[in-house]
PDB file of C-alpha atoms in Angstrom:
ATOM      1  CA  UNK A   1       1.434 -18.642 -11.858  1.00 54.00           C
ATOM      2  CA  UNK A   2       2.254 -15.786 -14.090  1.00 56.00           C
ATOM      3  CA  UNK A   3       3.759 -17.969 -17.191  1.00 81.00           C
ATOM      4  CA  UNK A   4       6.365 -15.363 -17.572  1.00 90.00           C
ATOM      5  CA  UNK A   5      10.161 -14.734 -16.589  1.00 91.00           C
ATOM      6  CA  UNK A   6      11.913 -11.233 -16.566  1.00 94.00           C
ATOM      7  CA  UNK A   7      14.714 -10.295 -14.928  1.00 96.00           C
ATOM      8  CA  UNK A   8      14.493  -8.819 -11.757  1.00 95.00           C
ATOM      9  CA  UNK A   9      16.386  -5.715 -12.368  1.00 97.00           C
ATOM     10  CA  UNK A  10      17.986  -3.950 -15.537  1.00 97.00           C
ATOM     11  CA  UNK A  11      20.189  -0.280 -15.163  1.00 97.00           C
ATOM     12  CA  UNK A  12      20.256   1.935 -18.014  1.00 96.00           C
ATOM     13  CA  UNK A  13      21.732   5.595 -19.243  1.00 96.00           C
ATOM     14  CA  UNK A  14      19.283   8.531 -19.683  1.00 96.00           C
ATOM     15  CA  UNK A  15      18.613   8.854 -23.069  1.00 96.00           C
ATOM     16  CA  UNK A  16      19.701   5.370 -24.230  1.00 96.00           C
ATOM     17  CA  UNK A  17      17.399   3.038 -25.539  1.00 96.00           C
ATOM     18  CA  UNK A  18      16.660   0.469 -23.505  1.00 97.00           C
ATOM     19  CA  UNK A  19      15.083  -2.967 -24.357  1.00 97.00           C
ATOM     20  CA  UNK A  20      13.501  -5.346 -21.270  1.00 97.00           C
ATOM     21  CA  UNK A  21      13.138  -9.022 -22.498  1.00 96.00           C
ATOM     22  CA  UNK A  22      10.231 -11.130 -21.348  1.00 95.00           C
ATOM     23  CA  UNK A  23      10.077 -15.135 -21.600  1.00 94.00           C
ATOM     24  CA  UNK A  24       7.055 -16.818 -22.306  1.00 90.00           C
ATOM     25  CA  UNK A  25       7.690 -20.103 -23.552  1.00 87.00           C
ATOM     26  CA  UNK A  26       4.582 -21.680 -23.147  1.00 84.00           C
ATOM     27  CA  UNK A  27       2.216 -19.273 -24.835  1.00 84.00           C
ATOM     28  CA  UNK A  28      -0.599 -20.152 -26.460  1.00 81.00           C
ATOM     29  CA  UNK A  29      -2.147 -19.381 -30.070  1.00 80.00           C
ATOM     30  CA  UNK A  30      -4.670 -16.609 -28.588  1.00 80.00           C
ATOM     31  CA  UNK A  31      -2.722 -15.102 -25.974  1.00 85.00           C
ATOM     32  CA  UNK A  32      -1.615 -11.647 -26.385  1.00 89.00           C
ATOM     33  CA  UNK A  33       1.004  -9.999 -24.628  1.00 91.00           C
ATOM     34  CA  UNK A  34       0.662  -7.474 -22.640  1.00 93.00           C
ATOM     35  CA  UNK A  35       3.125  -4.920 -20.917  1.00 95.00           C
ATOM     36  CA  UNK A  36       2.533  -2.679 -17.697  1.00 96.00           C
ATOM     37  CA  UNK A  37       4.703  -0.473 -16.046  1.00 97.00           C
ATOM     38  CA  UNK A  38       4.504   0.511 -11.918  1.00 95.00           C
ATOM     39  CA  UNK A  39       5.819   3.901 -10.860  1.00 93.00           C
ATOM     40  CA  UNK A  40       6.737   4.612  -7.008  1.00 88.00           C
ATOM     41  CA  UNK A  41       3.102   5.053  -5.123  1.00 87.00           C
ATOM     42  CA  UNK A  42       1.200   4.590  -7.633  1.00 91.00           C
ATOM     43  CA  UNK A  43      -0.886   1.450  -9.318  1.00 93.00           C
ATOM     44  CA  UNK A  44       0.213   0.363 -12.414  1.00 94.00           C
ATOM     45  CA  UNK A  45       0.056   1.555 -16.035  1.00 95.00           C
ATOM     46  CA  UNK A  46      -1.093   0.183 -19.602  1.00 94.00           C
ATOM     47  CA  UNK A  47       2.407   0.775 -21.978  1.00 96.00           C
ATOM     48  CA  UNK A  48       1.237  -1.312 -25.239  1.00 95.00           C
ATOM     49  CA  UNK A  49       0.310  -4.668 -25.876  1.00 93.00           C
ATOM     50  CA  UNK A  50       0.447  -7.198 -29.374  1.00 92.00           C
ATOM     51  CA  UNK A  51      -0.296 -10.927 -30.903  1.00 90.00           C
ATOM     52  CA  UNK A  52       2.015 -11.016 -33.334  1.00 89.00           C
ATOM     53  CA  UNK A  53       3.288  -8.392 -34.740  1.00 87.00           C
ATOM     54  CA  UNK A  54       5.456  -6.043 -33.476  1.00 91.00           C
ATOM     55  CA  UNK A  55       3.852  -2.610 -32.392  1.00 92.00           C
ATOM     56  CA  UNK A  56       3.989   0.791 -31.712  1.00 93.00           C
ATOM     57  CA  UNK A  57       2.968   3.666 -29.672  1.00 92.00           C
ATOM     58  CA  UNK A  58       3.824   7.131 -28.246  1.00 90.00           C
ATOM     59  CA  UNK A  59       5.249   5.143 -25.040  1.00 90.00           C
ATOM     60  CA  UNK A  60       7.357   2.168 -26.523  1.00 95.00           C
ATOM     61  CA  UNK A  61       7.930  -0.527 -29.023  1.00 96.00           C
ATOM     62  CA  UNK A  62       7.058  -3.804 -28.633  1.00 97.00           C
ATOM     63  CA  UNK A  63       9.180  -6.756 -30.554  1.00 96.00           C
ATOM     64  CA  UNK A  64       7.434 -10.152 -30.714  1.00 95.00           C
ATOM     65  CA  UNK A  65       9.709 -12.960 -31.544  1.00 94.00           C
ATOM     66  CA  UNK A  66       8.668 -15.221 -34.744  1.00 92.00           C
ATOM     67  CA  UNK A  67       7.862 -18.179 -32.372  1.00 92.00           C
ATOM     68  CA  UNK A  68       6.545 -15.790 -29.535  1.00 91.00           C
ATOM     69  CA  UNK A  69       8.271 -17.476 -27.153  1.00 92.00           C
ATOM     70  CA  UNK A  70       9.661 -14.049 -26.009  1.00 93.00           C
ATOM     71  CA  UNK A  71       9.178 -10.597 -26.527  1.00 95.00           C
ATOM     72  CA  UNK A  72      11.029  -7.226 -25.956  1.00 97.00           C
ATOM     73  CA  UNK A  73       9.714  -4.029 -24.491  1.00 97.00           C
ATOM     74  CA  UNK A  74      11.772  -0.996 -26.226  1.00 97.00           C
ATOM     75  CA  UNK A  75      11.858   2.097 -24.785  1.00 97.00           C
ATOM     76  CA  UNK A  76      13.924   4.528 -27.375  1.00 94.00           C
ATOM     77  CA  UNK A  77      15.453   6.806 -24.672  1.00 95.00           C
ATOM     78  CA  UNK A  78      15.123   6.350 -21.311  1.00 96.00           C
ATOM     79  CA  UNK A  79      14.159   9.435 -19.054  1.00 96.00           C
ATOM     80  CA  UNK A  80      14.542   9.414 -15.557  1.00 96.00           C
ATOM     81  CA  UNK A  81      10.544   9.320 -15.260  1.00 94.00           C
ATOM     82  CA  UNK A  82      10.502   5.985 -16.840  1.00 96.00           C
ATOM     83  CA  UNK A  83      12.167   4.305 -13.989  1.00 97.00           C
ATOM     84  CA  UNK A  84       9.610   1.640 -12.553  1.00 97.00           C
ATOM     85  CA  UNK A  85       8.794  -1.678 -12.500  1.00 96.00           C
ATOM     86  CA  UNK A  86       7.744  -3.273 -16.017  1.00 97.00           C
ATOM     87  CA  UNK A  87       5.251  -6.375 -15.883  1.00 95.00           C
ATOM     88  CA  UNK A  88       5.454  -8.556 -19.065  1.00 94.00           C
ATOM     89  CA  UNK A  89       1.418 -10.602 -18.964  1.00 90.00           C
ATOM     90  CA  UNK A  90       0.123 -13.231 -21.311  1.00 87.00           C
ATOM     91  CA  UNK A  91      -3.510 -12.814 -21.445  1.00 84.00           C
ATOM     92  CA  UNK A  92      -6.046 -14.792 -22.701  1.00 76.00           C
ATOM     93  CA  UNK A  93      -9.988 -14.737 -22.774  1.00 65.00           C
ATOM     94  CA  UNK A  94      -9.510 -18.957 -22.598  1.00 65.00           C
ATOM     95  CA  UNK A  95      -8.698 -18.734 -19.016  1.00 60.00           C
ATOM     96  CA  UNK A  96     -11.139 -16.478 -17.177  1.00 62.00           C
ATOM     97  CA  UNK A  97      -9.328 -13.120 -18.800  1.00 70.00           C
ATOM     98  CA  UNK A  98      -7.689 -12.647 -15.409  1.00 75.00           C
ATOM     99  CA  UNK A  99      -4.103 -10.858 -15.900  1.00 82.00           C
ATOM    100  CA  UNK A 100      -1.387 -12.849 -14.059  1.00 78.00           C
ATOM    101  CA  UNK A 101       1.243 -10.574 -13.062  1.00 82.00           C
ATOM    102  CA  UNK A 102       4.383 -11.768 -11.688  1.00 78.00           C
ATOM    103  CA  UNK A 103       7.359 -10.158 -10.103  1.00 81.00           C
ATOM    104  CA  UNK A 104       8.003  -7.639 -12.975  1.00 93.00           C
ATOM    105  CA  UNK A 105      11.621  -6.026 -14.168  1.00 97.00           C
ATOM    106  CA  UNK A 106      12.830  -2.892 -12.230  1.00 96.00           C
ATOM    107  CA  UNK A 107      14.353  -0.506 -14.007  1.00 97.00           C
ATOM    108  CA  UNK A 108      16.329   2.386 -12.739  1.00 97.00           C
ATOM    109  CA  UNK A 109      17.532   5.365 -14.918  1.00 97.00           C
ATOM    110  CA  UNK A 110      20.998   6.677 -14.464  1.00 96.00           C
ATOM    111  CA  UNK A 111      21.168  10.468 -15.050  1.00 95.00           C
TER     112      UNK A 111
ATOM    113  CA  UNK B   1     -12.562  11.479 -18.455  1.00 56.00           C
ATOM    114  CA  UNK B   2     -11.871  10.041 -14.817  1.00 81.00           C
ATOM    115  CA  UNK B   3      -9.801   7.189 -14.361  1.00 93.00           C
ATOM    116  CA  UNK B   4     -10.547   4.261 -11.805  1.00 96.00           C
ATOM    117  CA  UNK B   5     -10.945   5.950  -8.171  1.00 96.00           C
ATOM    118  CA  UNK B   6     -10.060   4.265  -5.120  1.00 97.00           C
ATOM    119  CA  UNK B   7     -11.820   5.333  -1.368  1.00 97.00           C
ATOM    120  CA  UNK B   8     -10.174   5.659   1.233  1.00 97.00           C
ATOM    121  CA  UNK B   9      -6.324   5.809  -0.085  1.00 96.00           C
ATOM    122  CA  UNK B  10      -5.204   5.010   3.436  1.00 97.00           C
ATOM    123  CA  UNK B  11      -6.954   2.845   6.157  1.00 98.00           C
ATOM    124  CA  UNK B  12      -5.335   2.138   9.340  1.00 98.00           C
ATOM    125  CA  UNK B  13      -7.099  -0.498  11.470  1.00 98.00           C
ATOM    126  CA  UNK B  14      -6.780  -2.671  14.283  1.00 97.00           C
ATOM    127  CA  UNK B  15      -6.213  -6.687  14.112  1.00 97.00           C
ATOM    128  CA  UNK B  16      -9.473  -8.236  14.466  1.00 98.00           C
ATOM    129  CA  UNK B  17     -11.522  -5.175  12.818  1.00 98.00           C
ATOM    130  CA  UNK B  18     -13.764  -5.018   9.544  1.00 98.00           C
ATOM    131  CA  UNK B  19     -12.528  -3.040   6.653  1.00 98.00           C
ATOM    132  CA  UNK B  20     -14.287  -1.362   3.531  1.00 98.00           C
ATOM    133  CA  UNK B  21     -12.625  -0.510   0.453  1.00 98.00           C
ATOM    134  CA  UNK B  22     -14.591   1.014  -2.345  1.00 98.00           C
ATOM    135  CA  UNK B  23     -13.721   1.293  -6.419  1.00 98.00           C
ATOM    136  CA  UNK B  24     -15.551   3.136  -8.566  1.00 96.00           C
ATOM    137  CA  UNK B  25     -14.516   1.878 -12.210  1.00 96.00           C
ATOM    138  CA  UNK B  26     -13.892   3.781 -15.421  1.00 94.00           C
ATOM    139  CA  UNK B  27     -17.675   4.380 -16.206  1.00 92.00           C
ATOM    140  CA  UNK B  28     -19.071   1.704 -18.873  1.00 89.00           C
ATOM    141  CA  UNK B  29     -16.435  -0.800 -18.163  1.00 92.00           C
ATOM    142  CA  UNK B  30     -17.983  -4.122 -17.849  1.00 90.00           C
ATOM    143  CA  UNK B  31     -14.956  -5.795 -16.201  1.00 91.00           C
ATOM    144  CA  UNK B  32     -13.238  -5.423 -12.821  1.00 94.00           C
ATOM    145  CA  UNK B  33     -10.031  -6.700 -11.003  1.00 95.00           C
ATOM    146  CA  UNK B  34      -8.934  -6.241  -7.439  1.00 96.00           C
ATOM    147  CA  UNK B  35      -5.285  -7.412  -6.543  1.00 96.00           C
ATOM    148  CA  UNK B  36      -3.178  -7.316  -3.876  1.00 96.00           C
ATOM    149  CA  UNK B  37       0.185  -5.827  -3.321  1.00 94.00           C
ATOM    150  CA  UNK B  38       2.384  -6.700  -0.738  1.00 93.00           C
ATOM    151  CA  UNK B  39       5.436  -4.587  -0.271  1.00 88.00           C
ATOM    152  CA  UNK B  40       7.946  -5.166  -2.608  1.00 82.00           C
ATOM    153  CA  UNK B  41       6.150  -8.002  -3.769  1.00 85.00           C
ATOM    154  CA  UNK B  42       4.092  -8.422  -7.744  1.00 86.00           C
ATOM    155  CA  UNK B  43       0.519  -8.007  -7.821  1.00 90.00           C
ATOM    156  CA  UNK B  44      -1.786 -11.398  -6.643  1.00 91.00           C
ATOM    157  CA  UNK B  45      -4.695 -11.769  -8.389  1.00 91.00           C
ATOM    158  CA  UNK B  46      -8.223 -11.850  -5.735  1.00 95.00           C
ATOM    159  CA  UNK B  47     -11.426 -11.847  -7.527  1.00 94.00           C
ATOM    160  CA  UNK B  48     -12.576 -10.600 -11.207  1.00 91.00           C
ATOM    161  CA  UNK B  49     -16.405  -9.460 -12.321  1.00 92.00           C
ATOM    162  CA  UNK B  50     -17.195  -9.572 -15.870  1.00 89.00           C
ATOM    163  CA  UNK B  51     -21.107  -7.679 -16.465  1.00 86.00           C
ATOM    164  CA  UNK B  52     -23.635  -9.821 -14.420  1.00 84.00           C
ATOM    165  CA  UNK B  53     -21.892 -13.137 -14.965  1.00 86.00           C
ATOM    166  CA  UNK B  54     -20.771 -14.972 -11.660  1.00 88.00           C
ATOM    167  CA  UNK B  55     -17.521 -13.258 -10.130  1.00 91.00           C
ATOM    168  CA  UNK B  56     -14.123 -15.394 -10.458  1.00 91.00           C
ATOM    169  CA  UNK B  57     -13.420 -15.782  -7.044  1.00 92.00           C
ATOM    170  CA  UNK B  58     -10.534 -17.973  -7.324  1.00 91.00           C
ATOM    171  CA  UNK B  59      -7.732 -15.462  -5.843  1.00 92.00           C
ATOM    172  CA  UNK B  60      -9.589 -14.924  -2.848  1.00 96.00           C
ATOM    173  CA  UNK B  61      -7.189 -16.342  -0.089  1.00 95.00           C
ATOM    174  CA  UNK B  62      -9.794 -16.984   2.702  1.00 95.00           C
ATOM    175  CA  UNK B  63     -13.579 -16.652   3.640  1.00 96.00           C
ATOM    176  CA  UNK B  64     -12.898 -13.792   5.582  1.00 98.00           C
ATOM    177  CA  UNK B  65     -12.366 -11.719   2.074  1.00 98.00           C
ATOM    178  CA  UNK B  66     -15.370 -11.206   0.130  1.00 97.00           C
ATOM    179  CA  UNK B  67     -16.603  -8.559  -2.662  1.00 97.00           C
ATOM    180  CA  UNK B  68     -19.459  -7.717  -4.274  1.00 95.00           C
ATOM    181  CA  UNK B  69     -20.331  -5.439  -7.092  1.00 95.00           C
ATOM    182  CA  UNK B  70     -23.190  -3.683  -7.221  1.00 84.00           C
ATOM    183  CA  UNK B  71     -25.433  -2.713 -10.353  1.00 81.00           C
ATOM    184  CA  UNK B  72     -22.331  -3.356 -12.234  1.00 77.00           C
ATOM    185  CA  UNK B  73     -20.069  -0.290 -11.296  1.00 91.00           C
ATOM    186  CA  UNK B  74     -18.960   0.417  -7.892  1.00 95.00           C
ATOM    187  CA  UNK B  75     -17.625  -2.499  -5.778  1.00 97.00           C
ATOM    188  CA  UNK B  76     -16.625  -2.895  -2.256  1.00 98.00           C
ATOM    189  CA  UNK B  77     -13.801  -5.271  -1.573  1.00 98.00           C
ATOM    190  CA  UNK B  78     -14.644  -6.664   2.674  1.00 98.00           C
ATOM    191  CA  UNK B  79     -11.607  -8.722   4.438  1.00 98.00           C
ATOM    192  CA  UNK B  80     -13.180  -9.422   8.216  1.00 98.00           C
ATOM    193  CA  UNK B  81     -11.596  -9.737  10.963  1.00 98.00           C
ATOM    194  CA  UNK B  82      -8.286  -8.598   9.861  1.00 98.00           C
ATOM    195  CA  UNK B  83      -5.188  -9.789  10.504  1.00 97.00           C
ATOM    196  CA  UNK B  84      -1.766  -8.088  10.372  1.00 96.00           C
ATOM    197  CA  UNK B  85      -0.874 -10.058   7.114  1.00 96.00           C
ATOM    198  CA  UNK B  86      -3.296  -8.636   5.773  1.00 97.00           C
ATOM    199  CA  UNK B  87      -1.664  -5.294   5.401  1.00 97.00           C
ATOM    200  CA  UNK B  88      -0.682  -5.035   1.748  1.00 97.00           C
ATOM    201  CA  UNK B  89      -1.894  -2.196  -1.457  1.00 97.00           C
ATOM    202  CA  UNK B  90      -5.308  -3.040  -2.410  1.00 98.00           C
ATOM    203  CA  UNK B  91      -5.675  -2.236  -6.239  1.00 97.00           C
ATOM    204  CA  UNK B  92      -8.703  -2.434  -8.516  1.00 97.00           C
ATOM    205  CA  UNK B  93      -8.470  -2.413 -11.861  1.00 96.00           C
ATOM    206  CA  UNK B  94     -11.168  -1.667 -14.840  1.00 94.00           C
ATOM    207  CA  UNK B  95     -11.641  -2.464 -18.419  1.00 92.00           C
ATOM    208  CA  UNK B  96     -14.283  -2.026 -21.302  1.00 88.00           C
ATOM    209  CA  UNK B  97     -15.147  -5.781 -22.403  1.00 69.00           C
ATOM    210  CA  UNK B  98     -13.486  -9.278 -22.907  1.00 63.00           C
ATOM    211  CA  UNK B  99     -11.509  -8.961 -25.681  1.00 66.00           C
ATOM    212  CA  UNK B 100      -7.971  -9.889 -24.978  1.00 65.00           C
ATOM    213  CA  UNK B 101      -7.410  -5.950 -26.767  1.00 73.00           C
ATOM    214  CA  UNK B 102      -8.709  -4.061 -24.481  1.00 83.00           C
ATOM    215  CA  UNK B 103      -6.120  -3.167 -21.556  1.00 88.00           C
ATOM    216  CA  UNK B 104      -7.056  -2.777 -18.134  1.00 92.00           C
ATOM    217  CA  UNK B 105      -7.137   0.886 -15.896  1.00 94.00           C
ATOM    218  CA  UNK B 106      -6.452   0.720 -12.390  1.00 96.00           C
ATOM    219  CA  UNK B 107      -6.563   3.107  -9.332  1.00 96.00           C
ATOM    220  CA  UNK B 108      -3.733   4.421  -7.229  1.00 94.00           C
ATOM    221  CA  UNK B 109      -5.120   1.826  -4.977  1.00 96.00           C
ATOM    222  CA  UNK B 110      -5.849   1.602  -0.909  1.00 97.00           C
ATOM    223  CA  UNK B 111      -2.882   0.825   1.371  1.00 97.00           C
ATOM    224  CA  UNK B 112      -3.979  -1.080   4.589  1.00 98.00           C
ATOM    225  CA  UNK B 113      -2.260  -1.283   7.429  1.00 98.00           C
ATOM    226  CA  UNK B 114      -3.389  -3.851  10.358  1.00 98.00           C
ATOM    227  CA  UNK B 115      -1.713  -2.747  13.533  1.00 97.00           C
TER     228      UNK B 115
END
């Protein structure tokens, strides 16, 4: 059960932002979420994670929604190595601290 | 500093045979996942050890998977008697603690093939 909807697949422009949404209606007070991204071969990687507020790093943005019922992954220009597939997790120490991953968004980058 | 390392990257075996696959974890990091990828398919949770507490073992899918951990670092991840379903990406996974901050590390992970 990984408690969170993306869309399967999302196309974008090189060098255009581009902003994956993540559903997670049922969160909890403690959860955080979490984002990973897959590349081709290889197991996945930690992009940036948050509670509340929105955050930054060197990879991406991520935009929390006031009710945190969703969130939004921005990467501010797409580059052809960021094609992969993004996992959107809710995580919380209150049940086990395993990381449910579900199907994840795949993104491809259109030169 | 080294990342999570997977052993062997590739295993090929024959339905019916015993398999090993080995993780060595980031070194210090308490916690450790192995999941399972099937092709084209998200990542399914097995089994999770947290320090010297008793391993969540709730993802296993049968008894013929098992894993231990040993002294807290390196763990070996055992499916008997294999069967071709079992063919999938094996992937382990480290992290430093139990906060909900800390993110987890994983390996390039083991592919398995059951012929």
């Amino acid at each position: 059960d990984a408690k969170t909807t993306q869309p399967n697949s999302m196309e974008s422009n090189e060098e255009e932002p581009v902003h994956l949404p993540c559903n997670h209606s049922t969160i909890s007070g403690t959860d955080y979420i979490h984002w990973y991204r897959q590349l081709p071969s290889q197991g996945p990687e930690y992009v940036i994670h948050g509670l509340t507020s929105n955050v930054n790093n060197r990879m991406a943005s991520l935009a929390i929604a006031e009710d945190r019922k969703s969130s939004t992954l921005i990467l501010h220009r797409a580059t052809l190595r960021d094609a992969a597939v993004y996992y959107c997790i809710r995580h919380s120490s209150n049940t086990g601290n395993q990381f449910y991953f579900g199907t994840g968004t795949s993104l491809t980058v259109i030169p | 500093g080294a990342g999570v390392s997977q052993s062997p990257s590739n295993k090929v075996t024959e339905k019916g045979k015993d398999v090993e696959l080995r993780c060595d974890p980031i070194s210090g990091h308490t916690a450790l996942y192995w999941y399972r990828q099937s092709l084209g398919q998200g990542l399914e949770f097995l089994i999770y050890f947290q320090g010297n507490s008793a391993p969540d073992k709730s993802g296993l899918p049968s008894d013929r998977f098992s894993a231990e951990r040993t002294g807290g670092s390196v763990s070996t991840l055992t499916i008997q008697r294999t069967q071709q379903e079992d063919s999938a990406v094996y992937l382990c996974a480290s992290r430093s603690g139990q906060g909900v901050g800390s993110p987890l590390h994983f390996g390039n992970g083991t592919r398995l093939t059951v012929t």
